[in-house]
C-alpha cells in the first residue's frame, strides 16, 4: 500500500451551529482543537490518539481538510472517540484552560450549569441545539457508587434513570410497577487476557484447554441471569467485520483434558489476577472459572489485587498469568480493540506472531474494507489457536429507568441524551 | 498566667511535630503505594507519554528532592496541585469540609443526645430489662458493619416506609439516615462508657456518704455521680467527635455523601498525592485541636489536671 500521494479527509460542518456562549462554530475551531491534542505545550492526555495526521486546513468556515501521512480508514471513528472533541478557540484563548475547565462551553444538546464534586453535575437543555431541543429542561448527574442505594433510588422514583444496573437486580427493576430495565450489548468483551510469555501459558495447547474448559453458558445463565451472550471470537458483536457465521466458543472438558495431556502439562500453577469490581461479576467469574479449570486438571490460583496495583501491572505488563480485562471497542472495529490492545507495543503485548502482526498492520492502513475483512478473518483463525485472550462473555450494559422514560443506551457506555434516543412520556 | 502560656507554647510545639510526622508518613507511604501516571493516561499511552507526564508532575526527581520541595511548599501554605482535578489540592479538600462537618456534627449530636441518658439510665437501673435491652442494642451498634447498617436503613426507612431520601445531599431529610448510620458506633460506645463510668463512681465511698446523709437519689446522680464520672465520658466523647469529623468513608460511600472521607479514599486510589496530603492534614489538625480543647476541659473539671500541668 505504498503510494506517492497524500490522503485527505474533507469534512463539511453543519451551517448555523453556535457555541453555548453564542459564538459561531467554525472549522478553525476544529483545526485548533485537533492540533491542540498533539501540541506539547497544551499537555493534553490524548496526545497519542491522532498520530496519522500530517496537517490540517480550514479553507472556509464550513470546511475542514485533514491530510494524513498514511491511509487511515478509521480516522472518522477516531475523531468521534477521545481526542476528537472540539473546543471553542476564541473562548478558550480568552479565558485560559483553568477557567475553561471550570466553566466549559460546547455546541451540544446540553450546556454546563454547575458541578459540585462527588455531589452533582447540573446541565440544562440547549434550546438552540442544531439537532433540536431535548425532551427535558435539565439533566442532573449524581454519582451513587453503591449498588443498593442506586437501585433503591430508581425503585422509589427519586431518579429517572440509573446506570450500571447489576444483572441480579434486572428482575427486581422489571417487576416493580413503575420501573423497567433497558440494555445494550456492551461494545467490547470481557476476557481473561493471558501473559503468554510465562510457562506453561507459552504453550498454545494449554490456553486452548483453558478456553475449552469454560462452561460459558452456565456463566451467562447463572452469574449474569442471561444478560449477555457467548462470544464467537475476539471481535465483539456489533463491530465491523464481526463474523456472524462462526459458532459460539465451545465448551468441551473432554477435549480440554486431551489438550493438556498433549501439552505435557505438569500441574504448574496458573494465576488469575482479579481486582474485584474492576468489571461487573469479575470476582464471581474468577471463582467459577477456577472451579471449571480444576475439573479438567488445571491448577488455577485466584489472586485478589487492588485497582491501582492492577493499573501499575497493566503499565509494566507484569501480570503473572491470566488477568481480567474488558477491552472496549473504541472504534467499533477490530483495529480499535484487539489490534489496539494486543498489537506490538500495545498495553497487552504478551504474545507475538509475525504473521498475525503483518495482517493487523496491513488492515490498519488499508482503505479497502474487503481486504480488511479478509485480514481480520485470518487474524481470528490464528487467534483461536493461540488465545492471547480467553474470551469469556459479551455482557449487556444495563440501565434502570422509570417507565415514562424512553431511552436507548449507547453500547460504548457513553451516556447520550439526544432527541433520537431519549424521550419523556409524562402524561 | 505564665504557666498557661508555657503550657500553650509547649502544646503548639508538640502540635507542629505531630503534623510534621503525619505529613512525612503520608508522603512516604503513598509514594510506596504506586505511581499515579498510569491512572491518569489512557491504557494504551506509550512510554514516552508516561515519562513526559511524570516529568511535568515532578515525579521523576529523587524522592529526597520531592520531599524537600514538598516541605518547602507546605511551609508556605502550598499543598500542591491536585493531579486528578488539576486545581490547588487544599482548595479541593476544603471544598469537601462543609459536607463533612454537617454529617459529623449531626452524627455526634444524635450520638450524644441518645447515648448519654441511656448510659446513665442503664447504670442506675442496672440489670433491669431496659438495661439489658439498651446494652444489647449498643452491642449491635458497635459491632454491625456500617455498610450493612446503612443499607438496612435505606431499605427500611427509605424504600419501605418512604420517610427519607435514599442518598445524596440536600435539605435536613437527606441528613437523617447517614447521620444515624455514622452515629451508631459512637452512640454505642459512648453509652457503654457512660454506663460503666457511672457504675464505677456509684461504688465510691462519697456516694455512700451522700446517701447516708439522706441526699435524694436524683441529686446523688445529678450532682455527685455525674460530676465524677465526667472524665472518662468526656474522653471517649472527644475521641469519637474527632473520628466523626475526620470523614467517614463507608457512610459517605453508601449514601453518596460528598464528604472528605470519600475524597480521601478516592484520592488514594487515584494516587492523587497532594489531595491525600491535604485531607490527612485537615483531619490531623482537627484531631489535635479537639485534644487541645479536651485538655482545657479536663483542667476545668478536675483540679488535679490543673495542678499536674503547672
Short mmCIF file of C-alpha atoms in Angstrom, two decimals, chain A residues 179-415:
data_model
loop_
_atom_site.label_atom_id
_atom_site.label_comp_id
_atom_site.label_asym_id
_atom_site.label_seq_id
_atom_site.Cartn_x
_atom_site.Cartn_y
_atom_site.Cartn_z
CA UNK A 179 -39.73 0.93 36.56
CA UNK A 180 -38.14 -1.14 33.83
CA UNK A 181 -34.69 -2.20 32.67
CA UNK A 182 -33.08 -1.25 29.37
CA UNK A 183 -29.93 -2.76 27.99
CA UNK A 184 -27.45 -2.61 25.15
CA UNK A 185 -24.89 -5.25 24.31
CA UNK A 186 -21.55 -3.88 25.50
CA UNK A 187 -19.30 -2.63 22.69
CA UNK A 188 -16.49 -4.91 23.75
CA UNK A 189 -15.79 -8.18 25.52
CA UNK A 190 -14.96 -9.48 28.97
CA UNK A 191 -11.84 -11.59 28.65
CA UNK A 192 -9.13 -13.26 30.66
CA UNK A 193 -6.08 -11.80 29.00
CA UNK A 194 -3.05 -14.08 29.19
CA UNK A 195 0.62 -13.43 29.74
CA UNK A 196 1.76 -15.88 27.07
CA UNK A 197 5.42 -15.31 27.89
CA UNK A 198 5.39 -17.35 31.09
CA UNK A 199 5.28 -21.12 31.39
CA UNK A 200 3.03 -23.02 30.85
CA UNK A 201 1.00 -20.28 29.11
CA UNK A 202 3.54 -20.05 26.30
CA UNK A 203 2.08 -23.33 25.09
CA UNK A 204 -0.99 -22.73 22.86
CA UNK A 205 -2.36 -26.18 23.78
CA UNK A 206 -2.65 -25.18 27.43
CA UNK A 207 -4.52 -22.00 26.51
CA UNK A 208 -6.84 -23.97 24.22
CA UNK A 209 -7.59 -26.27 27.15
CA UNK A 210 -8.28 -23.25 29.38
CA UNK A 211 -10.78 -21.94 26.84
CA UNK A 212 -12.43 -25.32 26.20
CA UNK A 213 -12.87 -25.92 29.94
CA UNK A 214 -15.06 -22.85 30.49
CA UNK A 215 -18.78 -23.54 30.59
CA UNK A 216 -19.79 -20.13 29.26
CA UNK A 217 -23.48 -20.87 29.05
CA UNK A 218 -23.50 -21.59 32.80
CA UNK A 219 -21.72 -18.28 33.40
CA UNK A 220 -24.18 -16.37 31.23
CA UNK A 221 -27.18 -18.09 32.78
CA UNK A 222 -26.23 -18.23 36.46
CA UNK A 223 -23.88 -15.30 37.07
CA UNK A 224 -25.38 -12.91 34.54
CA UNK A 225 -29.04 -14.07 34.65
CA UNK A 226 -28.93 -14.27 30.89
CA UNK A 227 -27.82 -10.63 30.48
CA UNK A 228 -25.11 -11.34 27.92
CA UNK A 229 -24.07 -13.63 25.07
CA UNK A 230 -21.34 -16.17 24.42
CA UNK A 231 -18.83 -14.60 22.01
CA UNK A 232 -17.54 -16.43 18.94
CA UNK A 233 -14.04 -14.96 18.84
CA UNK A 234 -12.07 -11.79 19.52
CA UNK A 235 -14.41 -9.46 17.60
CA UNK A 236 -17.39 -8.10 19.52
CA UNK A 237 -20.88 -8.49 18.08
CA UNK A 238 -21.88 -5.18 16.56
CA UNK A 239 -18.37 -4.34 15.33
CA UNK A 240 -17.18 -4.06 11.72
CA UNK A 241 -16.10 -7.45 10.38
CA UNK A 242 -17.91 -9.43 13.09
CA UNK A 243 -18.49 -12.84 11.52
CA UNK A 244 -21.99 -13.98 12.46
CA UNK A 245 -21.42 -17.38 10.81
CA UNK A 246 -18.89 -18.50 13.44
CA UNK A 247 -20.28 -20.76 16.22
CA UNK A 248 -20.16 -19.63 19.87
CA UNK A 249 -16.96 -20.61 21.70
CA UNK A 250 -17.30 -24.30 22.58
CA UNK A 251 -17.37 -25.98 26.00
CA UNK A 252 -15.68 -29.40 25.83
CA UNK A 253 -13.99 -30.60 29.03
CA UNK A 254 -13.00 -33.95 27.47
CA UNK A 255 -11.16 -32.19 24.69
CA UNK A 256 -9.58 -29.83 27.23
CA UNK A 257 -8.14 -32.80 29.12
CA UNK A 258 -6.73 -34.22 25.86
CA UNK A 259 -5.04 -30.91 25.06
CA UNK A 260 -3.43 -30.81 28.49
CA UNK A 261 -2.13 -34.34 28.08
CA UNK A 262 -0.78 -33.47 24.65
CA UNK A 263 0.85 -30.35 26.06
CA UNK A 264 2.60 -32.32 28.79
CA UNK A 265 1.07 -30.05 31.44
CA UNK A 266 2.58 -30.81 34.84
CA UNK A 267 0.18 -29.10 37.20
CA UNK A 268 2.03 -25.77 37.02
CA UNK A 269 0.02 -23.08 38.85
CA UNK A 270 -1.87 -20.60 36.66
CA UNK A 271 -2.72 -17.32 38.32
CA UNK A 272 -5.98 -15.43 37.76
CA UNK A 273 -5.47 -11.86 38.92
CA UNK A 274 -8.65 -10.01 39.79
CA UNK A 275 -9.25 -6.50 41.16
CA UNK A 276 -12.81 -7.06 42.41
CA UNK A 277 -15.26 -4.55 40.97
CA UNK A 278 -13.00 -3.52 38.11
CA UNK A 279 -15.60 -5.15 35.91
CA UNK A 280 -19.03 -6.50 36.83
CA UNK A 281 -19.02 -10.03 38.28
CA UNK A 282 -15.24 -10.39 37.93
CA UNK A 283 -14.70 -12.00 41.33
CA UNK A 284 -17.56 -14.45 40.92
CA UNK A 285 -16.43 -15.34 37.39
CA UNK A 286 -12.87 -15.91 38.67
CA UNK A 287 -14.10 -18.41 41.22
CA UNK A 288 -16.42 -20.15 38.76
CA UNK A 289 -13.71 -20.43 36.12
CA UNK A 290 -11.13 -21.61 38.66
CA UNK A 291 -13.51 -24.44 39.59
CA UNK A 292 -14.06 -25.32 35.92
CA UNK A 293 -10.32 -25.34 35.30
CA UNK A 294 -9.73 -27.60 38.29
CA UNK A 295 -12.28 -30.02 36.87
CA UNK A 296 -10.12 -30.64 33.80
CA UNK A 297 -6.88 -30.91 35.78
CA UNK A 298 -5.57 -27.34 35.62
CA UNK A 299 -4.12 -25.72 38.73
CA UNK A 300 -5.59 -22.18 38.95
CA UNK A 301 -4.77 -19.73 41.75
CA UNK A 302 -7.12 -16.76 42.18
CA UNK A 303 -5.23 -13.69 43.39
CA UNK A 304 -7.04 -10.55 44.52
CA UNK A 305 -5.27 -7.28 43.76
CA UNK A 306 -6.14 -3.63 44.28
CA UNK A 307 -7.19 -1.28 41.42
CA UNK A 308 -4.05 0.78 41.37
CA UNK A 309 -1.87 -2.31 41.55
CA UNK A 310 -3.75 -3.51 38.51
CA UNK A 311 -3.08 -0.21 36.73
CA UNK A 312 0.59 -0.50 37.57
CA UNK A 313 0.82 -4.10 36.39
CA UNK A 314 -1.02 -3.11 33.26
CA UNK A 315 1.53 -0.42 32.53
CA UNK A 316 4.52 -2.61 33.33
CA UNK A 317 2.96 -5.59 31.56
CA UNK A 318 3.76 -7.67 34.62
CA UNK A 319 0.64 -9.77 35.11
CA UNK A 320 1.61 -13.26 36.25
CA UNK A 321 -0.80 -15.33 34.19
CA UNK A 322 -4.43 -14.71 33.37
CA UNK A 323 -6.00 -11.36 34.30
CA UNK A 324 -9.39 -9.78 33.75
CA UNK A 325 -9.77 -7.17 31.09
CA UNK A 326 -12.82 -5.56 29.47
CA UNK A 327 -11.47 -4.47 26.07
CA UNK A 328 -13.69 -1.71 24.73
CA UNK A 329 -14.16 -1.48 21.02
CA UNK A 330 -13.37 2.22 20.84
CA UNK A 331 -13.83 2.49 17.07
CA UNK A 332 -16.40 -0.30 16.64
CA UNK A 333 -13.75 -2.04 14.59
CA UNK A 334 -11.19 -4.74 15.47
CA UNK A 335 -8.46 -2.14 14.95
CA UNK A 336 -9.74 -0.22 17.96
CA UNK A 337 -9.94 -3.35 20.06
CA UNK A 338 -7.75 -6.41 19.54
CA UNK A 339 -5.12 -4.61 17.48
CA UNK A 340 -5.04 -1.60 19.80
CA UNK A 341 -4.52 -3.80 22.86
CA UNK A 342 -2.73 -6.90 21.60
CA UNK A 343 -0.68 -5.31 18.81
CA UNK A 344 3.09 -4.71 19.13
CA UNK A 345 3.76 -2.21 21.92
CA UNK A 346 0.11 -2.29 22.99
CA UNK A 347 -0.82 -2.50 26.66
CA UNK A 348 -1.44 -6.25 26.42
CA UNK A 349 1.56 -7.15 24.27
CA UNK A 350 2.41 -10.54 25.82
CA UNK A 351 2.38 -12.61 22.66
CA UNK A 352 3.80 -12.08 19.15
CA UNK A 353 3.41 -13.92 15.87
CA UNK A 354 4.86 -12.23 12.75
CA UNK A 355 2.06 -13.43 10.50
CA UNK A 356 -0.61 -12.02 12.79
CA UNK A 357 1.25 -8.72 13.18
CA UNK A 358 1.61 -8.31 9.41
CA UNK A 359 -2.13 -8.74 8.95
CA UNK A 360 -3.01 -6.30 11.73
CA UNK A 361 -0.67 -3.66 10.35
CA UNK A 362 -1.98 -4.04 6.79
CA UNK A 363 -5.60 -3.84 7.95
CA UNK A 364 -4.91 -0.66 9.91
CA UNK A 365 -3.71 1.25 6.88
CA UNK A 366 -5.95 -0.11 4.16
CA UNK A 367 -8.91 1.75 2.75
CA UNK A 368 -10.22 -1.48 1.15
CA UNK A 369 -12.85 -2.86 3.52
CA UNK A 370 -12.96 -6.21 1.70
CA UNK A 371 -9.24 -6.63 2.20
CA UNK A 372 -9.60 -5.62 5.83
CA UNK A 373 -12.40 -8.15 6.31
CA UNK A 374 -10.22 -10.97 4.95
CA UNK A 375 -7.34 -9.89 7.17
CA UNK A 376 -9.48 -9.94 10.32
CA UNK A 377 -10.88 -13.35 9.33
CA UNK A 378 -7.37 -14.77 9.18
CA UNK A 379 -6.39 -13.00 12.37
CA UNK A 380 -9.37 -14.56 14.11
CA UNK A 381 -8.34 -18.05 12.97
CA UNK A 382 -4.83 -17.55 14.31
CA UNK A 383 -6.24 -16.04 17.49
CA UNK A 384 -8.33 -19.15 18.16
CA UNK A 385 -5.16 -21.28 18.13
CA UNK A 386 -3.10 -19.01 20.39
CA UNK A 387 -5.74 -17.37 22.61
CA UNK A 388 -3.88 -14.27 23.77
CA UNK A 389 -7.27 -13.61 25.36
CA UNK A 390 -9.52 -16.29 26.78
CA UNK A 391 -12.74 -14.63 25.66
CA UNK A 392 -15.49 -15.22 28.23
CA UNK A 393 -18.63 -13.14 27.65
CA UNK A 394 -20.08 -10.15 25.87
CA UNK A 395 -22.35 -8.77 28.59
CA UNK A 396 -25.23 -6.35 28.45
CA UNK A 397 -24.80 -2.84 29.79
CA UNK A 398 -27.99 -2.39 31.74
CA UNK A 399 -29.84 0.68 32.94
CA UNK A 400 -32.81 1.08 35.29
CA UNK A 401 -35.46 3.53 34.08
CA UNK A 402 -38.78 4.95 35.15
CA UNK A 403 -41.46 3.59 32.84
CA UNK A 404 -42.13 7.09 31.50
CA UNK A 405 -38.53 7.36 30.23
CA UNK A 406 -37.81 6.18 26.69
CA UNK A 407 -34.07 5.76 26.46
CA UNK A 408 -31.89 3.80 24.07
CA UNK A 409 -28.44 3.40 25.63
CA UNK A 410 -25.26 3.74 23.63
CA UNK A 411 -23.30 0.44 23.68
CA UNK A 412 -19.98 2.17 24.38
CA UNK A 413 -21.01 3.27 27.89
CA UNK A 414 -21.31 6.93 26.94
CA UNK A 415 -24.49 8.39 28.41
#
